[in-house]
Coordinates of C-alpha atoms in Angstrom, one line a residue:
Chain W
M574 CA -25.2 -56.8 -109.0
R575 CA -21.8 -55.8 -107.6
L576 CA -19.9 -57.7 -105.1
S577 CA -18.5 -55.5 -102.4
I578 CA -15.1 -56.5 -101.2
P579 CA -13.8 -55.7 -97.7
A580 CA -10.9 -53.3 -97.7
S581 CA -8.5 -55.8 -96.3
A582 CA -9.2 -58.3 -99.0
S583 CA -9.1 -55.8 -101.9
A584 CA -5.3 -55.6 -102.0
K585 CA -4.9 -59.3 -102.7
S586 CA -7.8 -59.7 -105.0
K587 CA -7.4 -56.8 -107.3
S588 CA -8.3 -59.0 -110.3
R589 CA -11.8 -59.2 -108.9
A590 CA -12.3 -55.5 -108.5
G591 CA -14.9 -54.0 -110.7
R592 CA -16.1 -57.2 -112.1
S593 CA -19.6 -58.5 -111.6
A594 CA -20.4 -61.6 -109.6
W595 CA -21.8 -63.1 -112.8
A596 CA -18.4 -62.8 -114.6
L597 CA -16.6 -64.3 -111.6
T598 CA -19.1 -67.2 -111.5
L599 CA -18.8 -67.9 -115.1
E600 CA -15.0 -67.9 -114.8
Q601 CA -15.1 -70.4 -112.0
F602 CA -17.4 -72.7 -114.0
L603 CA -15.2 -72.4 -117.1
R604 CA -12.2 -73.3 -115.1
R605 CA -13.7 -76.5 -113.8
P606 CA -14.7 -79.2 -116.2
L607 CA -16.5 -81.1 -113.3
A608 CA -18.6 -78.1 -112.5
L609 CA -19.6 -77.8 -116.2
V610 CA -20.6 -81.4 -116.2
G611 CA -22.7 -80.9 -113.1
L612 CA -24.4 -77.9 -114.6
G613 CA -25.0 -79.8 -117.8
M614 CA -26.6 -82.7 -115.9
L615 CA -28.9 -80.3 -114.1
L616 CA -29.9 -78.7 -117.4
V617 CA -30.6 -82.1 -118.9
L618 CA -32.8 -82.9 -115.8
I619 CA -34.7 -79.7 -116.1
L620 CA -35.2 -80.1 -119.9
A621 CA -36.2 -83.7 -119.5
A622 CA -38.7 -82.9 -116.8
V623 CA -40.2 -80.0 -118.7
F624 CA -40.5 -81.9 -122.0
A625 CA -41.3 -85.3 -120.4
P626 CA -44.6 -85.7 -122.3
Y627 CA -42.8 -85.2 -125.7
I628 CA -39.8 -87.4 -124.9
A629 CA -41.3 -90.2 -123.0
P630 CA -41.9 -93.3 -125.1
Y631 CA -44.8 -94.6 -123.0
D632 CA -47.6 -93.6 -120.6
P633 CA -46.2 -93.2 -117.1
I634 CA -49.3 -94.4 -115.3
R635 CA -51.2 -96.9 -117.5
R636 CA -50.8 -100.5 -116.5
N637 CA -49.8 -103.1 -118.9
F638 CA -49.8 -106.5 -117.2
A639 CA -48.6 -108.3 -120.4
E640 CA -45.2 -106.5 -119.9
R641 CA -44.5 -106.9 -116.2
F642 CA -40.8 -106.9 -115.2
V643 CA -39.4 -106.8 -118.7
P644 CA -35.6 -106.4 -118.2
P645 CA -33.8 -103.5 -119.9
S646 CA -34.1 -103.9 -123.6
A647 CA -34.4 -102.0 -126.9
A648 CA -38.1 -101.5 -126.4
H649 CA -37.8 -100.6 -122.7
W650 CA -34.4 -99.0 -122.1
L651 CA -34.6 -99.3 -118.3
G652 CA -37.1 -102.2 -118.1
T653 CA -40.6 -102.2 -116.7
D654 CA -42.0 -102.4 -113.2
A655 CA -44.5 -104.7 -111.4
L656 CA -47.4 -103.1 -113.2
G657 CA -45.7 -103.2 -116.6
R658 CA -45.0 -99.5 -116.7
D659 CA -41.9 -98.2 -118.5
V660 CA -39.2 -97.3 -115.9
F661 CA -37.5 -94.7 -118.2
T662 CA -40.8 -92.9 -118.8
R663 CA -41.6 -92.9 -115.1
I664 CA -38.1 -91.5 -114.3
L665 CA -38.7 -88.7 -116.8
Y666 CA -42.0 -87.7 -115.2
G667 CA -40.6 -88.3 -111.7
G668 CA -38.0 -85.6 -112.3
R669 CA -40.9 -83.1 -112.4
V670 CA -42.0 -84.0 -108.9
T671 CA -38.5 -84.0 -107.5
L672 CA -37.6 -80.6 -109.1
Y673 CA -40.9 -79.1 -108.0
I674 CA -40.3 -80.2 -104.4
G675 CA -36.6 -79.0 -104.4
L676 CA -37.2 -75.6 -105.9
L677 CA -40.4 -74.7 -104.1
S678 CA -39.2 -75.8 -100.7
V679 CA -36.1 -73.7 -101.0
L680 CA -37.9 -70.7 -102.4
L681 CA -40.5 -70.8 -99.6
S682 CA -37.9 -71.1 -96.8
M683 CA -35.8 -68.3 -98.4
L684 CA -38.8 -66.0 -98.6
I685 CA -39.5 -66.4 -94.9
G686 CA -36.0 -67.1 -93.5
V687 CA -34.1 -64.3 -95.2
P688 CA -36.2 -61.4 -93.9
I689 CA -36.2 -62.9 -90.4
G690 CA -32.4 -63.1 -90.5
L691 CA -32.1 -59.5 -91.9
V692 CA -34.3 -58.1 -89.2
A693 CA -32.7 -60.1 -86.3
G694 CA -29.2 -59.4 -87.3
Y695 CA -29.7 -55.7 -88.0
F696 CA -31.8 -54.7 -85.0
G697 CA -30.2 -57.2 -82.5
K698 CA -31.2 -57.1 -78.9
L699 CA -34.7 -58.3 -77.9
I700 CA -36.0 -58.7 -81.5
D701 CA -33.0 -60.9 -82.3
A702 CA -33.2 -62.9 -79.1
T703 CA -36.9 -63.6 -79.6
L704 CA -36.7 -64.6 -83.2
M705 CA -33.7 -66.8 -82.7
R706 CA -35.1 -68.7 -79.7
M707 CA -38.2 -69.4 -81.8
L708 CA -36.0 -70.8 -84.6
D709 CA -33.9 -72.8 -82.2
L710 CA -37.1 -74.6 -81.4
I711 CA -37.4 -75.8 -85.0
L712 CA -33.8 -76.8 -85.1
A713 CA -34.3 -78.8 -81.9
F714 CA -36.2 -81.3 -84.0
P715 CA -34.0 -83.6 -86.1
G716 CA -34.8 -82.7 -89.7
L717 CA -36.3 -85.8 -91.2
I718 CA -38.2 -86.7 -88.0
F719 CA -39.7 -83.2 -88.1
A720 CA -40.8 -83.7 -91.7
I721 CA -42.2 -87.2 -91.1
W722 CA -44.1 -86.0 -88.1
L723 CA -45.5 -82.9 -89.7
V724 CA -46.6 -84.9 -92.8
S725 CA -48.1 -87.6 -90.7
M726 CA -50.5 -85.1 -89.3
L727 CA -51.1 -83.0 -92.4
G728 CA -51.7 -86.1 -94.5
P729 CA -49.4 -87.5 -97.1
D730 CA -49.0 -85.2 -100.1
V731 CA -46.4 -83.4 -102.1
S732 CA -47.5 -80.0 -100.9
Q733 CA -47.2 -81.0 -97.3
V734 CA -43.7 -82.3 -98.0
I735 CA -42.8 -78.9 -99.3
I736 CA -44.2 -77.2 -96.3
A737 CA -42.4 -79.5 -93.9
N738 CA -39.2 -79.0 -95.9
A739 CA -39.5 -75.2 -95.9
V740 CA -40.3 -74.9 -92.2
F741 CA -37.3 -77.1 -91.4
S742 CA -34.7 -75.2 -93.5
L743 CA -36.1 -71.7 -92.7
P744 CA -33.9 -71.3 -89.5
I745 CA -30.8 -72.3 -91.6
F746 CA -31.4 -69.3 -93.9
A747 CA -32.3 -67.0 -91.1
R748 CA -29.2 -67.9 -89.0
L749 CA -26.8 -67.5 -91.9
V750 CA -28.2 -64.2 -93.0
R751 CA -28.3 -63.0 -89.4
G752 CA -24.6 -63.8 -88.9
N753 CA -23.7 -62.1 -92.1
V754 CA -25.7 -59.0 -91.3
M755 CA -24.1 -58.8 -87.8
S756 CA -20.6 -58.9 -89.3
V757 CA -21.3 -56.0 -91.7
R758 CA -23.7 -54.0 -89.5
H759 CA -20.9 -51.9 -88.1
S760 CA -18.8 -51.7 -91.2
D761 CA -17.9 -48.3 -92.6
Y762 CA -20.3 -48.4 -95.6
V763 CA -23.3 -49.1 -93.4
M764 CA -22.3 -46.4 -91.0
A765 CA -21.8 -44.0 -94.0
A766 CA -25.3 -44.9 -95.3
Y767 CA -26.7 -44.3 -91.8
G768 CA -24.9 -41.0 -91.6
L769 CA -26.3 -39.9 -94.9
G770 CA -29.7 -40.4 -93.3
M771 CA -31.0 -43.5 -95.1
S772 CA -33.9 -45.4 -93.6
H773 CA -33.3 -48.8 -92.0
G774 CA -35.3 -50.5 -94.8
R775 CA -33.1 -48.9 -97.5
I776 CA -29.9 -49.8 -95.7
L777 CA -31.1 -53.4 -95.2
F778 CA -32.3 -54.0 -98.7
R779 CA -30.0 -51.8 -100.8
H780 CA -26.8 -52.1 -98.9
I781 CA -26.7 -55.1 -96.7
L782 CA -28.8 -57.6 -98.7
P783 CA -26.6 -57.4 -101.8
N784 CA -23.7 -58.1 -99.6
V785 CA -25.1 -61.3 -98.1
L786 CA -26.8 -62.4 -101.4
P787 CA -23.9 -64.5 -102.6
T788 CA -24.1 -66.5 -99.4
I789 CA -27.8 -66.9 -99.7
I790 CA -27.5 -68.2 -103.3
V791 CA -24.9 -70.7 -102.3
L792 CA -26.9 -71.9 -99.4
A793 CA -30.0 -72.1 -101.6
S794 CA -28.2 -74.1 -104.2
L795 CA -26.9 -76.5 -101.6
N796 CA -30.3 -76.7 -99.9
I797 CA -32.2 -77.7 -103.1
S798 CA -30.4 -81.1 -103.1
S799 CA -31.2 -81.8 -99.5
A800 CA -34.9 -80.8 -100.1
M801 CA -35.0 -83.1 -103.1
L802 CA -33.5 -85.9 -100.9
T803 CA -36.0 -85.4 -98.1
G804 CA -38.9 -85.3 -100.6
A805 CA -37.8 -88.5 -102.2
G806 CA -37.2 -90.0 -98.7
L807 CA -40.7 -89.2 -97.6
S808 CA -42.1 -90.6 -100.8
Y809 CA -40.1 -93.7 -100.2
L810 CA -41.8 -94.0 -96.8
G811 CA -45.2 -93.5 -98.5
L812 CA -45.6 -90.0 -97.1
G813 CA -44.9 -87.9 -100.2
A814 CA -46.1 -88.4 -103.7
Q815 CA -48.9 -91.0 -103.8
P816 CA -49.4 -93.8 -106.3
P817 CA -49.7 -93.8 -109.2
T818 CA -47.8 -90.5 -109.4
P819 CA -44.3 -91.3 -110.7
E820 CA -41.7 -90.2 -108.2
W821 CA -38.2 -91.5 -107.7
G822 CA -38.5 -92.3 -104.0
A823 CA -41.8 -94.0 -104.4
M824 CA -40.5 -95.9 -107.4
L825 CA -37.6 -97.2 -105.2
A826 CA -40.1 -98.3 -102.6
D827 CA -42.2 -100.1 -105.3
G828 CA -39.1 -101.9 -106.5
R829 CA -37.8 -103.0 -103.1
P830 CA -39.8 -106.3 -102.7
Y831 CA -38.7 -107.4 -106.2
L832 CA -35.0 -106.7 -105.8
R833 CA -34.1 -110.3 -106.4
D834 CA -35.9 -110.7 -109.7
A835 CA -36.2 -107.1 -111.0
W836 CA -33.2 -105.1 -109.8
W837 CA -33.7 -102.5 -112.5
V838 CA -36.9 -101.1 -110.9
S839 CA -34.8 -100.0 -107.9
L840 CA -31.5 -99.3 -109.5
F841 CA -32.3 -96.6 -112.1
P842 CA -34.5 -94.2 -110.1
G843 CA -32.0 -94.1 -107.3
L844 CA -29.1 -93.7 -109.6
V845 CA -30.7 -90.8 -111.3
L846 CA -31.5 -89.2 -108.0
T847 CA -27.9 -89.7 -106.8
L848 CA -26.6 -88.1 -110.0
V849 CA -28.9 -85.1 -109.6
V850 CA -28.0 -84.6 -106.0
L851 CA -24.3 -85.0 -107.0
A852 CA -24.7 -82.4 -109.8
S853 CA -26.4 -79.9 -107.6
N854 CA -23.8 -80.4 -104.8
I855 CA -21.0 -79.8 -107.3
V856 CA -22.7 -76.7 -108.7
G857 CA -23.3 -75.4 -105.2
D858 CA -19.7 -75.9 -104.3
T859 CA -18.5 -74.1 -107.4
L860 CA -20.9 -71.2 -106.7
R861 CA -19.5 -71.0 -103.2
D862 CA -15.9 -70.8 -104.4
A863 CA -16.9 -68.2 -107.1
L864 CA -18.8 -65.9 -104.8
D865 CA -16.6 -66.2 -101.8
P866 CA -13.8 -63.6 -102.0
R867 CA -11.7 -65.6 -99.6
S868 CA -11.4 -68.7 -101.8
L869 CA -9.5 -66.8 -104.5
R870 CA -6.9 -65.5 -102.2
K871 CA -5.3 -68.9 -101.7
Chain J
M1248 CA -16.6 -74.8 -66.7
F1249 CA -19.1 -75.8 -64.1
F1250 CA -21.1 -72.6 -64.7
Y1251 CA -21.0 -73.2 -68.4
I1252 CA -22.5 -76.6 -68.0
I1253 CA -25.2 -75.2 -65.8
R1254 CA -25.9 -72.4 -68.2
R1255 CA -26.2 -74.9 -71.1
I1256 CA -28.6 -77.1 -69.2
L1257 CA -30.7 -74.1 -68.3
V1258 CA -31.0 -73.3 -72.0
A1259 CA -32.0 -76.8 -72.8
I1260 CA -34.9 -77.0 -70.4
P1261 CA -37.1 -74.3 -72.0
L1262 CA -36.2 -75.8 -75.4
M1263 CA -37.5 -79.2 -74.3
F1264 CA -40.6 -77.5 -72.8
G1265 CA -41.1 -75.7 -76.2
L1266 CA -40.9 -79.0 -78.0
V1267 CA -43.5 -80.6 -75.8
A1268 CA -45.7 -77.6 -76.4
I1269 CA -45.3 -77.7 -80.1
V1270 CA -46.1 -81.4 -80.2
F1271 CA -49.1 -81.0 -78.0
F1272 CA -50.6 -78.0 -79.9
L1273 CA -49.9 -79.1 -83.4
L1274 CA -51.6 -82.4 -82.9
R1275 CA -54.7 -80.6 -81.8
T1276 CA -54.6 -78.0 -84.5
L1277 CA -53.5 -80.0 -87.5
V1278 CA -55.4 -83.2 -87.0
P1279 CA -59.1 -82.5 -87.3
G1280 CA -61.5 -84.2 -84.9
D1281 CA -62.0 -85.1 -81.3
P1282 CA -58.5 -85.5 -79.7
A1283 CA -59.9 -88.4 -77.5
V1284 CA -61.0 -90.3 -80.7
I1285 CA -57.7 -89.4 -82.4
L1286 CA -55.6 -90.8 -79.5
A1287 CA -57.8 -93.8 -78.8
G1288 CA -57.9 -94.8 -82.4
E1289 CA -60.6 -94.7 -85.1
N1290 CA -61.9 -98.2 -84.2
A1291 CA -62.0 -97.6 -80.4
T1292 CA -65.1 -98.4 -78.4
V1293 CA -67.1 -95.6 -76.8
E1294 CA -65.9 -96.7 -73.3
L1295 CA -62.3 -96.7 -74.4
I1296 CA -62.6 -93.2 -75.9
E1297 CA -64.2 -92.0 -72.6
Q1298 CA -61.4 -93.7 -70.7
V1299 CA -58.8 -91.9 -72.7
R1300 CA -60.7 -88.6 -72.4
R1301 CA -60.7 -88.9 -68.6
A1302 CA -57.1 -90.2 -68.3
Q1303 CA -55.7 -87.3 -70.2
G1304 CA -58.1 -84.7 -69.1
L1305 CA -59.4 -84.1 -72.6
D1306 CA -62.7 -82.9 -71.3
K1307 CA -61.0 -80.0 -69.5
P1308 CA -60.0 -76.6 -71.0
L1309 CA -57.0 -76.6 -73.3
P1310 CA -54.5 -75.0 -70.8
E1311 CA -55.4 -77.6 -68.2
Q1312 CA -55.1 -80.3 -70.8
F1313 CA -51.6 -79.0 -71.6
A1314 CA -50.6 -79.0 -67.9
I1315 CA -51.8 -82.6 -67.6
F1316 CA -49.9 -83.5 -70.7
V1317 CA -46.7 -82.0 -69.4
G1318 CA -47.2 -83.7 -66.1
N1319 CA -47.6 -87.0 -67.8
V1320 CA -44.6 -86.5 -70.0
L1321 CA -42.5 -85.7 -66.9
K1322 CA -43.7 -88.9 -65.2
G1323 CA -42.7 -90.8 -68.3
D1324 CA -46.3 -91.5 -69.3
L1325 CA -46.8 -91.0 -73.0
G1326 CA -50.2 -92.6 -73.2
R1327 CA -51.3 -95.9 -74.7
S1328 CA -50.9 -97.2 -78.3
S1329 CA -54.3 -97.3 -80.0
S1330 CA -53.4 -100.4 -82.0
T1331 CA -51.9 -102.6 -79.3
R1332 CA -53.2 -100.9 -76.1
Q1333 CA -49.7 -101.2 -74.7
P1334 CA -48.2 -98.1 -73.0
V1335 CA -46.2 -96.1 -75.6
V1336 CA -43.2 -96.0 -73.3
E1337 CA -43.2 -99.8 -73.3
R1338 CA -43.2 -100.0 -77.1
I1339 CA -40.4 -97.5 -77.3
A1340 CA -38.4 -99.4 -74.7
L1341 CA -38.7 -102.6 -76.8
A1342 CA -37.6 -100.8 -79.9
L1343 CA -34.8 -98.8 -78.3
P1344 CA -32.0 -101.4 -78.3
T1345 CA -32.1 -101.8 -82.0
T1346 CA -32.0 -98.1 -82.8
A1347 CA -29.3 -97.5 -80.2
A1348 CA -27.1 -100.3 -81.6
L1349 CA -27.6 -99.0 -85.2
T1350 CA -26.9 -95.4 -84.3
L1351 CA -23.8 -96.3 -82.2
S1352 CA -22.3 -98.6 -84.8
T1353 CA -23.0 -96.0 -87.5
F1354 CA -21.4 -93.3 -85.5
L1355 CA -18.3 -95.3 -85.0
Y1356 CA -18.2 -96.3 -88.6
S1357 CA -18.7 -92.8 -90.0
F1358 CA -16.4 -91.1 -87.5
S1359 CA -13.5 -93.4 -88.0
V1360 CA -13.8 -93.5 -91.8
G1361 CA -14.5 -89.8 -92.1
L1362 CA -11.5 -88.9 -89.9
F1363 CA -9.1 -91.2 -91.7
L1364 CA -10.1 -90.0 -95.2
G1365 CA -10.1 -86.4 -94.1
I1366 CA -6.5 -86.6 -92.7
I1367 CA -5.0 -88.4 -95.6
T1368 CA -6.7 -86.2 -98.2
A1369 CA -5.5 -83.1 -96.4
Y1370 CA -2.0 -84.3 -95.9
W1371 CA -1.6 -85.3 -99.5
R1372 CA -3.5 -82.4 -100.8
D1373 CA -4.1 -82.2 -104.6
S1374 CA -2.4 -85.6 -105.2
W1375 CA -4.2 -88.2 -107.3
L1376 CA -5.3 -89.8 -104.0
D1377 CA -6.9 -86.6 -102.9
N1378 CA -8.6 -86.0 -106.2
T1379 CA -9.9 -89.6 -106.4
L1380 CA -11.2 -89.6 -102.9
R1381 CA -12.8 -86.2 -103.3
V1382 CA -14.9 -87.5 -106.1
V1383 CA -15.7 -90.6 -104.1
T1384 CA -16.8 -88.7 -101.1
I1385 CA -18.9 -86.2 -103.0
F1386 CA -20.6 -89.2 -104.6
G1387 CA -21.0 -90.9 -101.2
A1388 CA -22.5 -87.7 -99.7
S1389 CA -25.1 -87.6 -102.5
M1390 CA -26.3 -91.2 -102.3
P1391 CA -29.7 -91.4 -100.6
T1392 CA -29.9 -94.1 -98.0
F1393 CA -33.0 -95.6 -99.6
W1394 CA -31.0 -96.3 -102.7
L1395 CA -27.7 -97.3 -101.1
G1396 CA -29.4 -99.8 -98.8
P1397 CA -31.2 -101.8 -101.5
M1398 CA -28.1 -101.7 -103.7
L1399 CA -25.9 -103.1 -100.9
M1400 CA -28.5 -105.7 -100.3
L1401 CA -28.6 -106.6 -103.9
L1402 CA -24.8 -107.0 -104.1
F1403 CA -23.9 -108.5 -100.8
A1404 CA -27.0 -110.4 -99.8
I1405 CA -28.6 -111.5 -103.1
I1406 CA -25.7 -111.7 -105.6
L1407 CA -22.8 -112.6 -103.4
G1408 CA -24.7 -114.1 -100.5
W1409 CA -22.2 -112.9 -97.9
L1410 CA -24.5 -111.1 -95.6
P1411 CA -28.2 -111.4 -94.6
A1412 CA -30.6 -109.1 -96.4
Q1413 CA -32.7 -108.9 -93.3
G1414 CA -31.1 -106.7 -90.6
S1415 CA -30.8 -108.0 -87.0
L1416 CA -29.3 -107.2 -83.7
S1417 CA -26.1 -109.0 -84.5
L1418 CA -22.7 -108.1 -85.9
R1419 CA -23.5 -109.6 -89.3
G1420 CA -27.0 -108.2 -89.3
L1421 CA -25.8 -104.7 -88.6
I1422 CA -23.1 -104.4 -91.2
L1423 CA -25.3 -103.5 -94.2
P1424 CA -27.6 -101.1 -92.2
T1425 CA -24.5 -99.4 -90.7
I1426 CA -22.9 -98.8 -94.1
T1427 CA -26.2 -97.6 -95.5
L1428 CA -26.8 -95.1 -92.8
G1429 CA -23.2 -94.0 -92.2
T1430 CA -21.7 -93.5 -95.6
G1431 CA -23.2 -90.1 -96.2
A1432 CA -22.2 -88.9 -92.8
A1433 CA -18.7 -90.4 -93.3
A1434 CA -18.3 -88.6 -96.6
E1435 CA -19.4 -85.3 -95.2
L1436 CA -17.2 -85.6 -92.2
S1437 CA -14.2 -86.4 -94.3
R1438 CA -14.7 -83.2 -96.3
L1439 CA -15.0 -81.3 -93.1
V1440 CA -11.9 -82.8 -91.5
R1441 CA -10.0 -82.1 -94.8
G1442 CA -11.0 -78.5 -94.8
S1443 CA -10.2 -78.0 -91.1
M1444 CA -6.9 -79.8 -91.4
L1445 CA -5.8 -77.7 -94.4
E1446 CA -6.5 -74.5 -92.5
V1447 CA -4.6 -75.7 -89.5
L1448 CA -1.7 -77.2 -91.5
S1449 CA -1.0 -73.8 -93.1
S1450 CA -1.0 -71.9 -89.8
D1451 CA 2.0 -70.4 -88.2
Y1452 CA 2.2 -72.7 -85.2
I1453 CA 2.5 -75.7 -87.4
R1454 CA 5.3 -74.0 -89.3
T1455 CA 6.9 -73.4 -85.9
A1456 CA 6.5 -77.0 -84.9
R1457 CA 8.0 -78.2 -88.1
S1458 CA 10.9 -75.7 -88.0
K1459 CA 11.9 -76.8 -84.5
G1460 CA 12.4 -80.2 -85.9
L1461 CA 9.5 -82.2 -84.6
A1462 CA 8.7 -85.5 -86.2
E1463 CA 6.1 -85.2 -89.0
K1464 CA 3.8 -87.6 -87.1
A1465 CA 3.9 -85.5 -84.0
V1466 CA 3.1 -82.4 -86.1
V1467 CA 0.2 -83.9 -87.8
I1468 CA -1.4 -85.9 -85.0
R1469 CA -0.6 -83.9 -81.9
H1470 CA -0.5 -80.3 -83.2
A1471 CA -2.6 -80.3 -86.3
L1472 CA -5.3 -82.9 -85.7
S1473 CA -6.1 -82.0 -82.1
N1474 CA -6.9 -78.4 -83.2
A1475 CA -8.6 -79.4 -86.5
L1476 CA -10.9 -81.6 -84.6
I1477 CA -12.5 -78.8 -82.6
P1478 CA -15.1 -77.8 -85.2
V1479 CA -15.5 -81.4 -86.3
V1480 CA -16.8 -82.5 -82.9
T1481 CA -19.9 -80.3 -83.0
I1482 CA -20.7 -81.4 -86.6
A1483 CA -20.2 -85.0 -85.6
A1484 CA -22.6 -84.6 -82.7
A1485 CA -25.1 -82.8 -84.9
Q1486 CA -24.9 -85.7 -87.3
I1487 CA -26.1 -88.1 -84.6
G1488 CA -29.4 -86.2 -84.8
G1489 CA -29.4 -86.7 -88.5
L1490 CA -28.6 -90.3 -88.0
L1491 CA -31.7 -90.7 -85.8
G1492 CA -33.8 -89.4 -88.6
G1493 CA -32.0 -91.5 -91.2
A1494 CA -32.4 -94.5 -89.0
V1495 CA -36.1 -94.4 -89.7
I1496 CA -35.5 -95.1 -93.4
T1497 CA -32.7 -97.5 -92.8
E1498 CA -34.7 -99.5 -90.4
S1499 CA -37.6 -99.7 -92.8
I1500 CA -35.3 -100.9 -95.6
F1501 CA -33.7 -103.7 -93.6
G1502 CA -36.8 -104.6 -91.6
L1503 CA -35.1 -103.7 -88.3
P1504 CA -37.6 -103.4 -85.4
G1505 CA -36.4 -100.1 -84.1
I1506 CA -38.0 -96.8 -83.2
G1507 CA -38.1 -95.8 -86.8
T1508 CA -40.1 -98.8 -87.9
L1509 CA -42.3 -98.3 -84.8
S1510 CA -43.1 -94.7 -85.9
I1511 CA -43.7 -95.6 -89.5
N1512 CA -46.0 -98.4 -88.6
A1513 CA -47.7 -96.0 -86.2
I1514 CA -48.2 -93.5 -89.0
N1515 CA -49.7 -96.2 -91.3
D1516 CA -52.0 -97.3 -88.4
R1517 CA -52.9 -93.7 -87.5
D1518 CA -51.7 -94.5 -84.0
Y1519 CA -51.2 -90.9 -82.9
A1520 CA -50.2 -91.7 -79.3
V1521 CA -47.2 -93.6 -80.6
I1522 CA -46.3 -91.0 -83.3
Q1523 CA -46.4 -88.3 -80.6
G1524 CA -44.4 -90.4 -78.2
T1525 CA -41.7 -91.4 -80.6
V1526 CA -41.3 -87.8 -81.8
L1527 CA -41.0 -86.6 -78.2
F1528 CA -38.5 -89.3 -77.4
I1529 CA -36.3 -88.8 -80.4
C1530 CA -36.3 -85.0 -79.9
G1531 CA -35.4 -85.5 -76.3
I1532 CA -32.4 -87.7 -77.2
Y1533 CA -31.4 -85.2 -79.9
L1534 CA -31.4 -82.3 -77.4
F1535 CA -29.4 -84.4 -74.9
V1536 CA -26.8 -85.3 -77.5
N1537 CA -26.5 -81.7 -78.6
L1538 CA -26.1 -80.7 -75.0
L1539 CA -23.3 -83.3 -74.5
A1540 CA -21.7 -82.0 -77.7
D1541 CA -21.7 -78.4 -76.5
I1542 CA -20.1 -79.5 -73.2
T1543 CA -17.5 -81.5 -75.0
Y1544 CA -16.8 -78.6 -77.3
A1545 CA -16.2 -76.3 -74.3
F1546 CA -14.1 -79.0 -72.7
I1547 CA -11.7 -79.2 -75.7
D1548 CA -11.8 -75.5 -76.6
P1549 CA -11.3 -73.2 -73.6
R1550 CA -12.2 -70.2 -75.7
I1551 CA -15.9 -71.3 -75.8
R1552 CA -16.5 -71.5 -72.1
I1553 CA -15.0 -68.1 -71.4
S1554 CA -16.9 -66.1 -74.0

């Protein structure tokens, strides 16, 4: 994948010319220790979630009333909860649900939102107006309220959370892509492609899409964290993952009544969630700087 | 300006209509079963179900039902709660002051903190202060409310005993919920103000203002800030919508009897009339706030209303 640079920018960013977006991204990450830490944290999360059954010292679901509310110790690093289950084990398994929600929500909204944005921005006029008004309607709902409401009707479940998340962030992708497409629609290279007799589909997917791809990647990376947050939030409210599935938001809700005596049940799942969101925000920011030609001109 | 406001209101009306339509049709397509039973509640008597059916015209064809529904919404009639038999509007009115107070205090908190941090980090760009605050604000923006809330409660209510763990409609009772709900918004806002300020501070007219010998304070506050705030206003208003959503979680953490708690309880009781009513109400408020924001935006930036 090559990153096209507008003519006006090329003079000042000669160093970028002829280098792939991957090389530029790598360079940005290597230049920032914090970004590497963020990336490392995400990798650890992914590995921990994938290999949870091999790493976890205990069973995430089986109850053990003899060991209720054991404070953090050598046997239970992060303590145990009200049902005597190991918090560390449940956090490892909970990462699976959180990751699953985050990735799938974004993937789904990208798959629907990006084509809508491409079509609306490229063809304009009535098609654009119709599609955008429909999306405005989704945006007229405040995000979490929309998700809560949708899930309340569909029934509490992880897959419904993903649907609610995806529907809600779909307009964000569509709008961004539309704006980007509109700004390049009349540029020389699109005109040239048109002049050469290329079809609309070919222009859209071969010439315009690669140009807006960096923006989509950045938005997707930033959106994963908010999807994970919404997912955990819904689970906290009892609308997402159902007991006894280990999920960070649900674990926080379980720990809430015992805050006074067993703070570890609430502290650790939330801390891990915060760190994961933090890491993906940092990675998203770095990607944005790496893939945005303007940021290097400063 | 007048025409701009009229035009914006004219855009908002079909949007509100669309919202009502979505809420009406999704409840009928996504929730299986007889709408009269759904709205009257699972444990309702046969008479009650029939009463609800007649009152909302549920025995009539769907388009007519929709017309009756829209008419009722316009009259401010959102039906009756299936769990308490009270009118939904009454239950919302009882919960409203709590949510309004929480949202307002949160907005004031996040706006003032976000603005302050944004200005000082932009002004002292790349200093140790900027770098420290940048990490702090990224962390602040990443914290979920349902973790921050219990942790604040643990520290300030349980360990230190300074503030009540239970939220209430008083100054002391609102401090922890406000910080819980507003910290993410404040952090986001500060990053936005910083970016906007940096852009403005490096512009030509700021250089002109400085070179003609204006006091630094006048340059930063009068020239830079007033222009940097333009994009911030829209985001801040959009955040109010986010706050309304976040308030649901915050209210449930601190046991505040607001609209959020009302809707969560309604979901647990499968009280669809109340769920539907609160969703419509919150969305209506959200639309209204966004409308106000757009008008304010046009008011402070003349370029908007002309284009």
